PDB file of C-alpha atoms in Angstrom:
ATOM      1  CA  MET R   1       4.854  21.077   5.113  1.00 74.00           C
ATOM      2  CA  ARG R   2       6.990  21.630   8.565  1.00 85.00           C
ATOM      3  CA  ASP R   3       5.056  18.503  10.321  1.00 92.00           C
ATOM      4  CA  LEU R   4       6.133  16.359   6.294  1.00 94.00           C
ATOM      5  CA  LEU R   5       9.880  17.315   7.284  1.00 95.00           C
ATOM      6  CA  ASN R   6       9.873  16.865  10.898  1.00 96.00           C
ATOM      7  CA  LEU R   7       7.937  13.520  10.069  1.00 96.00           C
ATOM      8  CA  GLN R   8      10.727  12.504   6.932  1.00 97.00           C
ATOM      9  CA  LYS R   9      13.537  13.983   8.953  1.00 97.00           C
ATOM     10  CA  THR R  10      12.308  11.194  12.005  1.00 97.00           C
ATOM     11  CA  ILE R  11      11.620   8.782  10.121  1.00 98.00           C
ATOM     12  CA  ALA R  12      15.870   9.163   8.108  1.00 98.00           C
ATOM     13  CA  PHE R  13      16.896   9.231  11.663  1.00 98.00           C
ATOM     14  CA  TYR R  14      15.245   5.772  12.695  1.00 98.00           C
ATOM     15  CA  CYS R  15      17.030   3.994   9.484  1.00 98.00           C
ATOM     16  CA  ARG R  16      19.574   5.037  10.348  1.00 97.00           C
ATOM     17  CA  ASP R  17      19.390   3.847  13.196  1.00 98.00           C
ATOM     18  CA  PHE R  18      18.680   0.998  12.093  1.00 98.00           C
ATOM     19  CA  LEU R  19      21.834   0.974   9.648  1.00 97.00           C
ATOM     20  CA  GLU R  20      23.870   0.834  12.440  1.00 96.00           C
ATOM     21  CA  ASP R  21      22.249  -2.209  14.338  1.00 96.00           C
ATOM     22  CA  LEU R  22      23.084  -3.968  11.022  1.00 96.00           C
ATOM     23  CA  ASP R  23      26.000  -3.376  10.913  1.00 91.00           C
ATOM     24  CA  GLY R  24      27.507  -6.512  12.728  1.00 87.00           C
ATOM     25  CA  TYR R  25      25.630  -8.714  10.555  1.00 91.00           C
ATOM     26  CA  ASP R  26      27.275  -8.711   7.469  1.00 90.00           C
ATOM     27  CA  ARG R  27      25.072 -11.855   6.824  1.00 92.00           C
ATOM     28  CA  ILE R  28      22.202  -9.811   5.408  1.00 95.00           C
ATOM     29  CA  VAL R  29      23.729  -7.995   2.040  1.00 94.00           C
ATOM     30  CA  PHE R  30      22.540  -5.032   0.759  1.00 95.00           C
ATOM     31  CA  ASP R  31      23.796  -2.494  -0.794  1.00 95.00           C
ATOM     32  CA  ARG R  32      24.752  -0.685   3.170  1.00 95.00           C
ATOM     33  CA  GLN R  33      26.142   2.753   1.319  1.00 96.00           C
ATOM     34  CA  SER R  34      23.500   3.205  -0.920  1.00 95.00           C
ATOM     35  CA  PHE R  35      21.260   3.209   2.531  1.00 96.00           C
ATOM     36  CA  ARG R  36      23.336   5.618   3.894  1.00 96.00           C
ATOM     37  CA  ASP R  37      23.209   7.917   1.043  1.00 97.00           C
ATOM     38  CA  ALA R  38      19.402   7.971   1.232  1.00 96.00           C
ATOM     39  CA  VAL R  39      19.114   8.307   5.471  1.00 97.00           C
ATOM     40  CA  PHE R  40      21.585  10.909   4.608  1.00 97.00           C
ATOM     41  CA  ARG R  41      19.786  13.038   1.662  1.00 96.00           C
ATOM     42  CA  ALA R  42      16.422  12.889   4.496  1.00 96.00           C
ATOM     43  CA  ILE R  43      17.961  14.554   7.392  1.00 96.00           C
ATOM     44  CA  GLU R  44      19.578  17.423   4.888  1.00 95.00           C
ATOM     45  CA  SER R  45      16.969  18.314   2.443  1.00 92.00           C
ATOM     46  CA  GLU R  46      14.084  19.472   2.321  1.00 95.00           C
ATOM     47  CA  TYR R  47      10.640  17.103   2.407  1.00 95.00           C
ATOM     48  CA  ASP R  48      10.316  16.073  -0.605  1.00 95.00           C
ATOM     49  CA  GLU R  49       8.961  12.490  -1.071  1.00 95.00           C
ATOM     50  CA  ASN R  50      11.324  11.214  -3.606  1.00 96.00           C
ATOM     51  CA  ARG R  51      13.696  10.490  -0.593  1.00 96.00           C
ATOM     52  CA  VAL R  52      10.999   9.008   1.771  1.00 97.00           C
ATOM     53  CA  ALA R  53      10.107   6.680  -0.934  1.00 97.00           C
ATOM     54  CA  ASP R  54      13.765   6.217  -1.834  1.00 97.00           C
ATOM     55  CA  MET R  55      14.139   4.767   2.096  1.00 97.00           C
ATOM     56  CA  TYR R  56      10.813   3.181   1.496  1.00 98.00           C
ATOM     57  CA  HIS R  57      12.435   1.145  -1.654  1.00 97.00           C
ATOM     58  CA  ILE R  58      15.705  -0.183   0.418  1.00 97.00           C
ATOM     59  CA  LEU R  59      13.871  -0.562   3.358  1.00 98.00           C
ATOM     60  CA  ASP R  60      11.495  -3.223   1.640  1.00 98.00           C
ATOM     61  CA  HIS R  61      15.144  -4.544  -0.514  1.00 97.00           C
ATOM     62  CA  VAL R  62      16.322  -5.129   3.091  1.00 98.00           C
ATOM     63  CA  ALA R  63      13.034  -7.246   4.332  1.00 98.00           C
ATOM     64  CA  VAL R  64      13.964  -9.277   1.751  1.00 98.00           C
ATOM     65  CA  ARG R  65      17.391  -9.650   2.235  1.00 97.00           C
ATOM     66  CA  ILE R  66      17.125 -10.522   5.858  1.00 97.00           C
ATOM     67  CA  MET R  67      13.787 -13.552   4.790  1.00 97.00           C
ATOM     68  CA  ALA R  68      16.651 -15.384   3.341  1.00 97.00           C
ATOM     69  CA  VAL R  69      18.696 -15.313   5.815  1.00 97.00           C
ATOM     70  CA  TYR R  70      16.041 -15.722   8.494  1.00 96.00           C
ATOM     71  CA  SER R  71      14.954 -18.609   6.621  1.00 95.00           C
ATOM     72  CA  LYS R  72      18.277 -20.277   6.249  1.00 95.00           C
ATOM     73  CA  TYR R  73      18.785 -19.623  10.403  1.00 92.00           C
ATOM     74  CA  PRO R  74      15.332 -19.011  11.806  1.00 91.00           C
ATOM     75  CA  GLY R  75      16.660 -20.241  15.193  1.00 89.00           C
ATOM     76  CA  ILE R  76      18.567 -16.386  15.493  1.00 91.00           C
ATOM     77  CA  ASP R  77      15.844 -14.219  16.596  1.00 93.00           C
ATOM     78  CA  ALA R  78      17.918 -10.563  16.011  1.00 95.00           C
ATOM     79  CA  LEU R  79      16.668 -11.370  12.434  1.00 96.00           C
ATOM     80  CA  GLU R  80      12.430 -11.594  13.119  1.00 95.00           C
ATOM     81  CA  LYS R  81      13.565  -8.686  14.823  1.00 96.00           C
ATOM     82  CA  PHE R  82      15.700  -6.916  12.379  1.00 97.00           C
ATOM     83  CA  TYR R  83      12.633  -7.701   9.606  1.00 97.00           C
ATOM     84  CA  MET R  84      10.016  -6.257  12.077  1.00 97.00           C
ATOM     85  CA  ARG R  85      11.472  -2.940  12.684  1.00 98.00           C
ATOM     86  CA  ALA R  86      11.883  -2.614   8.586  1.00 98.00           C
ATOM     87  CA  ARG R  87       8.649  -3.288   8.115  1.00 98.00           C
ATOM     88  CA  SER R  88       7.598  -1.079  10.741  1.00 98.00           C
ATOM     89  CA  LEU R  89       9.669   1.272   8.769  1.00 98.00           C
ATOM     90  CA  MET R  90       8.195   0.747   5.174  1.00 98.00           C
ATOM     91  CA  ASP R  91       4.798   1.949   7.638  1.00 98.00           C
ATOM     92  CA  LEU R  92       5.794   4.454   8.063  1.00 98.00           C
ATOM     93  CA  CYS R  93       7.362   5.789   5.241  1.00 97.00           C
ATOM     94  CA  ALA R  94       3.812   4.668   3.309  1.00 97.00           C
ATOM     95  CA  ASP R  95       2.222   6.610   6.082  1.00 97.00           C
ATOM     96  CA  LEU R  96       4.357  10.015   5.884  1.00 96.00           C
ATOM     97  CA  LEU R  97       3.617   9.291   1.769  1.00 95.00           C
ATOM     98  CA  LYS R  98      -0.679   9.477   1.611  1.00 94.00           C
ATOM     99  CA  LYS R  99      -0.035  11.837   4.038  1.00 88.00           C
ATOM    100  CA  ASP R 100       1.340  14.370   1.318  1.00 74.00           C
ATOM    101  CA  GLU R 101      -1.124  13.024  -1.387  1.00 71.00           C
TER     102      GLU R 101
END
């Protein structure tokens, strides 16, 4: 169980860094406060698959929003990198949820 907690917190710290990197991109519209809250809860709580699932679902929404902006501005390489980061973080969440089964 301790390993699951450590993984949850690691993913949450990665998500926090990702959120900070997104702060300068106002065209990527999503509920940043909900994302911050989900990350904070994952950092402060014991392992809870619902916390990881929350981060996964928010990341999925963020990835969709990033692709919507990227489709309008395909020349901005940072958007593609953000999308790949969101998908990678989603993969980490999905892997952690599978380990809990």
